[in-house]
mmCIF file of C-alpha atoms and ligand atoms in Angstrom:
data_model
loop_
_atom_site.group_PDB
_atom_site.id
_atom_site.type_symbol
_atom_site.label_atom_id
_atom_site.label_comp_id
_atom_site.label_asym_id
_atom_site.label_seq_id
_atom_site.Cartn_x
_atom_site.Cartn_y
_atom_site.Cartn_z
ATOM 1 C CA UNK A 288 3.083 -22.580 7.700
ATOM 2 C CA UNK A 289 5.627 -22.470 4.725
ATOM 3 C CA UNK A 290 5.225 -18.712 3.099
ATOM 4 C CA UNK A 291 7.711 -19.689 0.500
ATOM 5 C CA UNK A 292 8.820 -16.367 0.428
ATOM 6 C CA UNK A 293 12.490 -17.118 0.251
ATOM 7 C CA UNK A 294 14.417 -15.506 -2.606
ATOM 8 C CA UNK A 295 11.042 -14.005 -3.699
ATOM 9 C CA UNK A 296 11.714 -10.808 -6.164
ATOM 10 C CA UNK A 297 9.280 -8.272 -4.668
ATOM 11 C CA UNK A 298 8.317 -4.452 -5.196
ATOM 12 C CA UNK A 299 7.105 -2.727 -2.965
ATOM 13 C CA UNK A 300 5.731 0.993 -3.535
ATOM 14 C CA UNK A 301 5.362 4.063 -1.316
ATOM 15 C CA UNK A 302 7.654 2.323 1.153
ATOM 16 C CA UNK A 303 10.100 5.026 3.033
ATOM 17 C CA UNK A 304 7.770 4.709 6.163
ATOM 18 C CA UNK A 305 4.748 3.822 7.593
ATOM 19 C CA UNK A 306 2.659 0.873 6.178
ATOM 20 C CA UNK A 307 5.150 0.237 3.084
ATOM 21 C CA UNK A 308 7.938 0.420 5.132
ATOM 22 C CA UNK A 309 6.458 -2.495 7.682
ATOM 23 C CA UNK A 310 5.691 -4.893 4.259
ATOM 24 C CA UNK A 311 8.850 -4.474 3.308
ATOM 25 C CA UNK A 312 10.620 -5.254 6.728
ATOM 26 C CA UNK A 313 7.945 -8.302 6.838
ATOM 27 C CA UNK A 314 9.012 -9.579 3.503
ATOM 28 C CA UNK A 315 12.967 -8.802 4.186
ATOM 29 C CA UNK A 316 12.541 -10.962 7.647
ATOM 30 C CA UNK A 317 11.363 -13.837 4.999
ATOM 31 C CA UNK A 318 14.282 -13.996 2.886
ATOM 32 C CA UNK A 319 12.957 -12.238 -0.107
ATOM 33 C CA UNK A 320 14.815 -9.726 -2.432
ATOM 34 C CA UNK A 321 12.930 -6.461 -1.931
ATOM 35 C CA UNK A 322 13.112 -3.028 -4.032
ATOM 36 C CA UNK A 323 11.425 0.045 -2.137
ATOM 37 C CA UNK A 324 10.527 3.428 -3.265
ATOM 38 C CA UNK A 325 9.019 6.648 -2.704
ATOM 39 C CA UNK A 326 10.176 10.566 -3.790
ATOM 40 C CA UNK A 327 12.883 11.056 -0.990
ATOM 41 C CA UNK A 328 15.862 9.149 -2.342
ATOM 42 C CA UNK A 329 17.896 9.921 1.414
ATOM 43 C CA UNK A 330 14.965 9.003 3.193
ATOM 44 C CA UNK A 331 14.571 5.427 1.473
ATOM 45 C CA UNK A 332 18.550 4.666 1.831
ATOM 46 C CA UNK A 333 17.926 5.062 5.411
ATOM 47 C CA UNK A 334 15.022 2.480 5.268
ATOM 48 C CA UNK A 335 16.731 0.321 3.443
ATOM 49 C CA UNK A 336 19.456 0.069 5.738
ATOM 50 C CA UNK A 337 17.493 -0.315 8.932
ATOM 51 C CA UNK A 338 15.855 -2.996 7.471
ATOM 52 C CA UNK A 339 19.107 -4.718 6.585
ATOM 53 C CA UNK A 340 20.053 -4.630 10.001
ATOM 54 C CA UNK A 341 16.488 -5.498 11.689
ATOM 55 C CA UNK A 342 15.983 -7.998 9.288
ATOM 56 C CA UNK A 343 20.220 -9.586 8.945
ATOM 57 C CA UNK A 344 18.826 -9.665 4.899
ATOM 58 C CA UNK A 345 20.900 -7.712 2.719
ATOM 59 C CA UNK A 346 18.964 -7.713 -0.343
ATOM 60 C CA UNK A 347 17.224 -5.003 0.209
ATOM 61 C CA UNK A 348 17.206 -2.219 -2.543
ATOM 62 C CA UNK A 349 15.977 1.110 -3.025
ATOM 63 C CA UNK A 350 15.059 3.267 -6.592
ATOM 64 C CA UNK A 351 13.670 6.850 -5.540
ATOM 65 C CA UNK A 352 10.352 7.582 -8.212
ATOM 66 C CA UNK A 353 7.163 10.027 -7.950
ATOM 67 C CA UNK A 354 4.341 6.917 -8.404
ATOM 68 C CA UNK A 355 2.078 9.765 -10.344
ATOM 69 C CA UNK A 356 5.097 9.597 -12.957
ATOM 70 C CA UNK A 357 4.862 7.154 -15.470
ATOM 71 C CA UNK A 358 8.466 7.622 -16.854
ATOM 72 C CA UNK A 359 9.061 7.315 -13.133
ATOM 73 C CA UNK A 360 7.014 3.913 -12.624
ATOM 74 C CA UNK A 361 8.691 2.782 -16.121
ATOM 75 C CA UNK A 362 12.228 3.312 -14.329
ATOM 76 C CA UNK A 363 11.668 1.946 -11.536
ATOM 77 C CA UNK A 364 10.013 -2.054 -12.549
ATOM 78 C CA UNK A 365 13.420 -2.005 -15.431
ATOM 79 C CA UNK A 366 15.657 -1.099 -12.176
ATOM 80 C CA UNK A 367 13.965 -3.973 -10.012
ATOM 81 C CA UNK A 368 13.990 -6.185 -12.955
ATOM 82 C CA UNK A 369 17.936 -5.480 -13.406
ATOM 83 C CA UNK A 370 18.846 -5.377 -9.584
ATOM 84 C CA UNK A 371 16.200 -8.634 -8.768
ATOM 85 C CA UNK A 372 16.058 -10.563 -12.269
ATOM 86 C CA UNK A 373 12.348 -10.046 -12.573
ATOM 87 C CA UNK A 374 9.726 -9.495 -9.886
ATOM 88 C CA UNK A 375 7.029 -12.572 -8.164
ATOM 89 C CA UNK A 376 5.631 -9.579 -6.219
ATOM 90 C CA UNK A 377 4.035 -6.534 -6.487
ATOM 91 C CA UNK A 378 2.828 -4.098 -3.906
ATOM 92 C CA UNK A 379 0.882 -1.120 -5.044
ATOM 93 C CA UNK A 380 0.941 1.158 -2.505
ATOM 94 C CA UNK A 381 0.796 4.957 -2.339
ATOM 95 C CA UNK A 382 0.926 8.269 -0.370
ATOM 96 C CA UNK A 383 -2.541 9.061 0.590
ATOM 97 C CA UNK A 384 -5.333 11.906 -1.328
ATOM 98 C CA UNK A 385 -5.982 15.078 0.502
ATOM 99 C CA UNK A 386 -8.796 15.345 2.935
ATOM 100 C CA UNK A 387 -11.611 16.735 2.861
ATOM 101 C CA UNK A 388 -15.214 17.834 1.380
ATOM 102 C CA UNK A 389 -16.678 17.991 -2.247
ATOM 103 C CA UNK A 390 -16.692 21.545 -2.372
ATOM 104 C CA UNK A 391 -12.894 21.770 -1.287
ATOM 105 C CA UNK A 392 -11.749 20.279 -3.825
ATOM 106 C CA UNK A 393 -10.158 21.720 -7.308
ATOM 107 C CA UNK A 394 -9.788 19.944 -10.193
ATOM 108 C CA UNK A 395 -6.226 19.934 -9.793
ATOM 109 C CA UNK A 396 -6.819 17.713 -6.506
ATOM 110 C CA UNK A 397 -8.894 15.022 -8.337
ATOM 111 C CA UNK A 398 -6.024 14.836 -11.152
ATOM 112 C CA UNK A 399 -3.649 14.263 -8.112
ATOM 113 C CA UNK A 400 -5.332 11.801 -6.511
ATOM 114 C CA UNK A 401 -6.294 9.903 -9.831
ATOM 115 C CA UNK A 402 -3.179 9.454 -10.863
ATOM 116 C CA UNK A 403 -1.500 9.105 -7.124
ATOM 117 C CA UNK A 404 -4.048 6.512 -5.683
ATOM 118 C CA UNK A 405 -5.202 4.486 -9.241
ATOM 119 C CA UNK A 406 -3.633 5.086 -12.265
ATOM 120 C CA UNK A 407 0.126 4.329 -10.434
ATOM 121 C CA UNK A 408 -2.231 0.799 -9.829
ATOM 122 C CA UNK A 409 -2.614 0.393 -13.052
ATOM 123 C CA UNK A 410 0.619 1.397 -14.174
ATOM 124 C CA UNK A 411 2.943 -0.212 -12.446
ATOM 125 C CA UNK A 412 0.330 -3.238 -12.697
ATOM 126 C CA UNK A 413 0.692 -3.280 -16.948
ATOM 127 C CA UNK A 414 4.495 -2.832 -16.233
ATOM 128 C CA UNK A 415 5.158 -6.418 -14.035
ATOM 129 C CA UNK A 416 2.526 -8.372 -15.820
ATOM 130 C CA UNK A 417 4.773 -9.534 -18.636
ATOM 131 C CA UNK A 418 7.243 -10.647 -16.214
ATOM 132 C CA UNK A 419 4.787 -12.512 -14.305
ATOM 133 C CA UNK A 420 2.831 -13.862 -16.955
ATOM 134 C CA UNK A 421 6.244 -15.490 -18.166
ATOM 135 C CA UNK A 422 6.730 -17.647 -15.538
ATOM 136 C CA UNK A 423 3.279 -17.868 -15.000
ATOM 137 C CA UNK A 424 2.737 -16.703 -11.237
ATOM 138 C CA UNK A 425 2.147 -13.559 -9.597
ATOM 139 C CA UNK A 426 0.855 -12.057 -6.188
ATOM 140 C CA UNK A 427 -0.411 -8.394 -6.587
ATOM 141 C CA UNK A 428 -1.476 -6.868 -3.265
ATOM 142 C CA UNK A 429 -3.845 -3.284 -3.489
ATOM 143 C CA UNK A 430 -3.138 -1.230 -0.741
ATOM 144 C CA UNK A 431 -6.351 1.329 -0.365
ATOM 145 C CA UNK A 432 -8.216 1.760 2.564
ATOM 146 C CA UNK A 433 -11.484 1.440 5.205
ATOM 147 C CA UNK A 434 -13.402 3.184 2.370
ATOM 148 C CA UNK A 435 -13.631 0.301 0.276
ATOM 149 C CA UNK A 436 -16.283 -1.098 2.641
ATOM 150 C CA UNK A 437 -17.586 1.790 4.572
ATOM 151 C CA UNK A 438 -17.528 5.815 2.854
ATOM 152 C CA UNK A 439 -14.881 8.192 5.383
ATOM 153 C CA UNK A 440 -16.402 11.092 6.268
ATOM 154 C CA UNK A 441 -14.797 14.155 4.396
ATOM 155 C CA UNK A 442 -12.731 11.907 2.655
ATOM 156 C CA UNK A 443 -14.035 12.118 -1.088
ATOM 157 C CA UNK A 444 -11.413 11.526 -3.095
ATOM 158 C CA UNK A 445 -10.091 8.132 -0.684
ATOM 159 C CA UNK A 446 -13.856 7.427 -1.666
ATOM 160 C CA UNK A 447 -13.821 7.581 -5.621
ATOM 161 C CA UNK A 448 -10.568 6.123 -6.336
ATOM 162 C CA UNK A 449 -10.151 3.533 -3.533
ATOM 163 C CA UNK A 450 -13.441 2.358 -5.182
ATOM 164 C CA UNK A 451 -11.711 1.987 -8.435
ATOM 165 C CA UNK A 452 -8.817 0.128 -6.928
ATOM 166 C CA UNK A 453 -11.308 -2.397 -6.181
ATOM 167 C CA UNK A 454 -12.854 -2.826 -9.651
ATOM 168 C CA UNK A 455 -9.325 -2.828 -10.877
ATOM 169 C CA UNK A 456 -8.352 -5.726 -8.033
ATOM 170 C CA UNK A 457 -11.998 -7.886 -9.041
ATOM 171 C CA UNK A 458 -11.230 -7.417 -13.138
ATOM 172 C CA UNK A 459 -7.277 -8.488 -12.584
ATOM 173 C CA UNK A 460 -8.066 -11.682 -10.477
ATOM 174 C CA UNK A 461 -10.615 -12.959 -12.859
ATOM 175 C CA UNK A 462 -8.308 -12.776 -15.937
ATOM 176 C CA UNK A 463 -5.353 -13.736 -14.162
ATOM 177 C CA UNK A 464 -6.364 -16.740 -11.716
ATOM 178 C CA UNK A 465 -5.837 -19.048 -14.453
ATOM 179 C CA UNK A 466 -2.093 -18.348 -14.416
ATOM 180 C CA UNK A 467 -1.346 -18.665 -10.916
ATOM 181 C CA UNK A 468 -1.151 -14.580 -10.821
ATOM 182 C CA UNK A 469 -3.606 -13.391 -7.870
ATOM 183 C CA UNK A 470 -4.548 -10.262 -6.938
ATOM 184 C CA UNK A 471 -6.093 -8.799 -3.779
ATOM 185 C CA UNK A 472 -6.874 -5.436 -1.962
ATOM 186 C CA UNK A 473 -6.066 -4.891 1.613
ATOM 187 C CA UNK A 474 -7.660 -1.827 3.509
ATOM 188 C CA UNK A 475 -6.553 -0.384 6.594
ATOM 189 C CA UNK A 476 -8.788 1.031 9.788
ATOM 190 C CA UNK A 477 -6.859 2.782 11.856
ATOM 191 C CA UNK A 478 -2.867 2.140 11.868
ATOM 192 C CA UNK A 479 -0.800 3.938 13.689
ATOM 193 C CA UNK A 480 1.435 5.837 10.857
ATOM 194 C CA UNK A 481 2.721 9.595 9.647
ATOM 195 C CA UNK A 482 -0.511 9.515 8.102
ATOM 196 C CA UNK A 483 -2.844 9.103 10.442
ATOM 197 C CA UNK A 484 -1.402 11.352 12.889
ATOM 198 C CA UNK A 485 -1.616 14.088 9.919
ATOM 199 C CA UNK A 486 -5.894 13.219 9.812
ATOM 200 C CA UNK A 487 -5.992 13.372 13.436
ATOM 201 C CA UNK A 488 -4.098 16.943 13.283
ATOM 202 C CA UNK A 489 -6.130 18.124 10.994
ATOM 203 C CA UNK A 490 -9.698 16.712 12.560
ATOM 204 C CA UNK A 491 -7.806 18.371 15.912
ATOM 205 C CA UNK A 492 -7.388 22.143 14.274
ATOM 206 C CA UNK A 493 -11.314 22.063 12.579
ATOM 207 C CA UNK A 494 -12.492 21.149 16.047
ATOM 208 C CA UNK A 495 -10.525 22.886 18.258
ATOM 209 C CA UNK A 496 -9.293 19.932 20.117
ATOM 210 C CA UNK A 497 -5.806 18.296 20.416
ATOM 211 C CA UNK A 498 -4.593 15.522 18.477
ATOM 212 C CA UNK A 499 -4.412 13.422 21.426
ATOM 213 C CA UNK A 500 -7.992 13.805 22.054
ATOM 214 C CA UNK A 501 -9.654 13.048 18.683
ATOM 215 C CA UNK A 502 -7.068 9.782 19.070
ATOM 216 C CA UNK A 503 -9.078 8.660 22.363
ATOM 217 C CA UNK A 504 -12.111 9.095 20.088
ATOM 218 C CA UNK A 505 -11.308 6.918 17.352
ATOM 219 C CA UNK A 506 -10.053 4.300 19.750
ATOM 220 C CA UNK A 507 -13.373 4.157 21.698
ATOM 221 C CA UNK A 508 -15.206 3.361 18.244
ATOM 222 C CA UNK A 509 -12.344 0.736 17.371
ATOM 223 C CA UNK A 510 -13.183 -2.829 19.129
ATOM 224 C CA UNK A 511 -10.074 -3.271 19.627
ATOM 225 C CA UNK A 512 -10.062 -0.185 21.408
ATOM 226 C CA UNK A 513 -6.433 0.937 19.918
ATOM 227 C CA UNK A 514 -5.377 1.942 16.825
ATOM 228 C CA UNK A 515 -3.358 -0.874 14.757
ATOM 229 C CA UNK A 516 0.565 -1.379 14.889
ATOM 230 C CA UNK A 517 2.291 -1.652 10.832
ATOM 231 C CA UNK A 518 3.336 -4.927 11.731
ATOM 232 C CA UNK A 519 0.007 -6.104 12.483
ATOM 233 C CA UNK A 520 -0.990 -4.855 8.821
ATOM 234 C CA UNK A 521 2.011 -5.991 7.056
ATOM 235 C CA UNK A 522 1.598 -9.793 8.120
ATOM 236 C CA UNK A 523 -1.932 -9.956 6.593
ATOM 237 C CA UNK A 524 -0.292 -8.648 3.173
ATOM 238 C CA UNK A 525 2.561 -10.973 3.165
ATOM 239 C CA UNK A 526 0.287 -14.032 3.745
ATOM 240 C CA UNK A 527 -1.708 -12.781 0.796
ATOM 241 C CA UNK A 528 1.055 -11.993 -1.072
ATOM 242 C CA UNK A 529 3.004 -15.578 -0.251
ATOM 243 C CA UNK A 530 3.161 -18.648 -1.997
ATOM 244 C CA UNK A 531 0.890 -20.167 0.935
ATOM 245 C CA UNK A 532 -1.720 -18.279 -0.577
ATOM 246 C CA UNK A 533 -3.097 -20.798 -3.578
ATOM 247 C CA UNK A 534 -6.271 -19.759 -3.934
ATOM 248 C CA UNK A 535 -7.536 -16.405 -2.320
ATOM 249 C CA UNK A 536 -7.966 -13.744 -5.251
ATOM 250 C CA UNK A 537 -10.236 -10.711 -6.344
ATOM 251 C CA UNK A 538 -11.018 -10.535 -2.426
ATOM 252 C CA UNK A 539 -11.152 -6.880 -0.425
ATOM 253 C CA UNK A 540 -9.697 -7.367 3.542
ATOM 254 C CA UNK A 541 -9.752 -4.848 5.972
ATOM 255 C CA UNK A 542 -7.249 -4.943 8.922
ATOM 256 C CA UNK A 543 -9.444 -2.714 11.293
ATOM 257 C CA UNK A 544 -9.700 -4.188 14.869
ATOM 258 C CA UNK A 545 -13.466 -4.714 13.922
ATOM 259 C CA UNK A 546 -13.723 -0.714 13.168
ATOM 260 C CA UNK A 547 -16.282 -1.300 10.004
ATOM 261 C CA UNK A 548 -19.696 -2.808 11.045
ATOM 262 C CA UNK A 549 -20.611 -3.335 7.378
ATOM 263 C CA UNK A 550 -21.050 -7.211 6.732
HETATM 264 N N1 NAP B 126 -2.363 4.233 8.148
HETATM 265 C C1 NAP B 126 -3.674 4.016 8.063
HETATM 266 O O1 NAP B 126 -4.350 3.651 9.026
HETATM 267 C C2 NAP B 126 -4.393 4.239 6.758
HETATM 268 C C3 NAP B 126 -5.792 4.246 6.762
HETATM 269 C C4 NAP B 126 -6.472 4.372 5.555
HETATM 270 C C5 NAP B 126 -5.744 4.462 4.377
HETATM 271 N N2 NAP B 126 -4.370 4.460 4.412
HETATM 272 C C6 NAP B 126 -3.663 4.579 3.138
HETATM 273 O O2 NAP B 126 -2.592 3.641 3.037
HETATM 274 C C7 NAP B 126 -1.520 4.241 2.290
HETATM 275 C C8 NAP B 126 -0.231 4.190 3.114
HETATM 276 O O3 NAP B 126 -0.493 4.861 4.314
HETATM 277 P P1 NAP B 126 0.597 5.190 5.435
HETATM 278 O O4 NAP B 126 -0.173 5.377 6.678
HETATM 279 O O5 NAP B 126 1.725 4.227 5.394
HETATM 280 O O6 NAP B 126 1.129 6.627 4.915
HETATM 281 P P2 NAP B 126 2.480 7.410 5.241
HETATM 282 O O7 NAP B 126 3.043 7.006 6.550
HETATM 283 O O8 NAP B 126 2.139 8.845 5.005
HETATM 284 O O9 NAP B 126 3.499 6.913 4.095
HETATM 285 C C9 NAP B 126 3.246 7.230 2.770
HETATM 286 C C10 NAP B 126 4.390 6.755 1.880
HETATM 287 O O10 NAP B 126 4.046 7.099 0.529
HETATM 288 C C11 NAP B 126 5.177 7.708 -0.092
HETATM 289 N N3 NAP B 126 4.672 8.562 -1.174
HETATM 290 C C12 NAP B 126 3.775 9.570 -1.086
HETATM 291 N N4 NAP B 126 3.572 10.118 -2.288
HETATM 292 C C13 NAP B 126 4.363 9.446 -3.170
HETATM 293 C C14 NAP B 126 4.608 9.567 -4.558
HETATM 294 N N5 NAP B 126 3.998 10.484 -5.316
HETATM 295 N N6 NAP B 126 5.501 8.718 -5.138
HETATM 296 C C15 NAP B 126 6.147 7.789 -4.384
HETATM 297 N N7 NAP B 126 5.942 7.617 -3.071
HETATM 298 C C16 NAP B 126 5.066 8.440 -2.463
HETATM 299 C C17 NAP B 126 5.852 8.464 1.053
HETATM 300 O O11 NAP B 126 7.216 8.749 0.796
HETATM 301 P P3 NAP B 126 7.753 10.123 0.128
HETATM 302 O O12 NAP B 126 7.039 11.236 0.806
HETATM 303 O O13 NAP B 126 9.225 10.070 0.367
HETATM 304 O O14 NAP B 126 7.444 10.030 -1.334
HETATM 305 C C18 NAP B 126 5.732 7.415 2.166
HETATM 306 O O15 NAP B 126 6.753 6.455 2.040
HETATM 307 C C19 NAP B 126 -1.967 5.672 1.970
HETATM 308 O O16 NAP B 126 -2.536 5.700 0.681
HETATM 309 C C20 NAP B 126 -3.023 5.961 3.011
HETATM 310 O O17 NAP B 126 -3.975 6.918 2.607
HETATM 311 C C21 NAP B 126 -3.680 4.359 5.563
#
């Protein structure tokens, strides 16, 4: 299959590691022009160069931003624009909310996550769209999680706003469709990042368990019996994300190795 992905301008956010990191190494091994970012402006030079070398593709850039700043966001799509000459892509993608219950939570936590895990969405979102409606096409992957299908356990504020990601992705897809601009969320299960080693710590210290252990838990519940690799994640986004995809928009994916039951 042809991705047509060659010289594609693409932005990719929250990208210094983990699952952002693996999208943009999948689109740099296609021959597209990639920007990444995230708050640690050493940490992103040294992604950027490992994925020149993995990849032999040396346009890869990086612009360091905080995603919950919309100066920041503002920044960044002029700097891609300048550096790319306009963007075909766009991957919203962010750090995730903090666990836990209801009651744990302060106000100052919901703010956080609002603006972390939606409002950069929508922000970065209003800031491409002018470029994209221009040449009239687009590809806007939503990066959010399991919960959009399935509510996480002590995970309430993954719950609100990855819920809002998807009336955000179902709104954009209807009144962009028409101009060859689609827009789709994907949700991961279980892949094995920074982050989820962090949930499993922390489900490891409330139970009194090691980290290792609560791991050999989640697997058994996984049909796949293993936790997913970034790779495996990232190709499902770049197909979305590709010129191969002509007609799949407003549509929520998980890549779970079967772990949500939910139809
Ligand atoms: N991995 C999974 O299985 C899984 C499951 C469910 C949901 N998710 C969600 O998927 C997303 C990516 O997950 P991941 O596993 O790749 O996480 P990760 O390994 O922790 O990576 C998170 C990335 O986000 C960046 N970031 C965090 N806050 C930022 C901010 N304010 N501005 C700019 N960049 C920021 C981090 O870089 P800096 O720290 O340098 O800014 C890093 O590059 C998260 O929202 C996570 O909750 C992942």
């Amino acid at each position: 299959m042809n991705l047509s992905l060659e010289n594609k301008r693409v932005l990719v956010l929250a990208a210094s590691k983990g699952l952002g990191r693996a999208i943009a190494t999948a689109f740099a091994h296609e021959g597209s022009h990639v920007v990444i970012t995230s708050r640690d402006a050493s940490a992103l030079e040294d992604t950027a160069n490992t994925i020149k070398q993995e990849t032999g593709n040396e346009n890869v850039y990086f612009s360091s931003s905080d995603i919950t700043k919309e100066k920041d966001l503002q920044s960044l799509v002029n700097e891609t624009v300048e550096k790319l000459g306009g963007v075909d892509i766009l991957i919203n993608n962010s750090g995730g909310p903090r666990a836990g219950l209801f009651e744990d939570m302060t106000a100052e936590d919901w703010q956080q996550a609002y603006e972390l895990n939606l409002l950069s969405y929508v922000r970065t979102t209003q800031a491409v769209l002018p470029y994209m409606k221009k040449q009239q096409f687009g590809r806007i992957v939503n990066i959010t999680s399991s919960s959009i299908k399935q509510a996480l356990d002590g995970m309430v504020l993954s719950n609100t706003f990855r819920a809002g990601v998807l009336g955000l992705t179902k709104s954009l897809a209807t009144e962009l469709a028409g101009e060859d601009i689609l827009v789709n969320t994907v949700g991961p299960g279980r892949i094995a990042t920074d982050r989820v080693a962090e949930l499993d710590a922390i489900a490891a210290n409330k139970q009194d368990k090691q980290p290792e252990d609560i791991k050999r838990e989640s697997e058994k519940k996984i049909p796949a019996g293993r936790y997913g690799e970034p790779e495996e994640f990232a190709k499902t986004v770049v197909f979305l994300a590709s010129g191969a995809n002509t007609y799949v928009t407003g549509q929520s994916l998980l890549v779970d190795g079967g772990l949500v039951r939910s139809l």
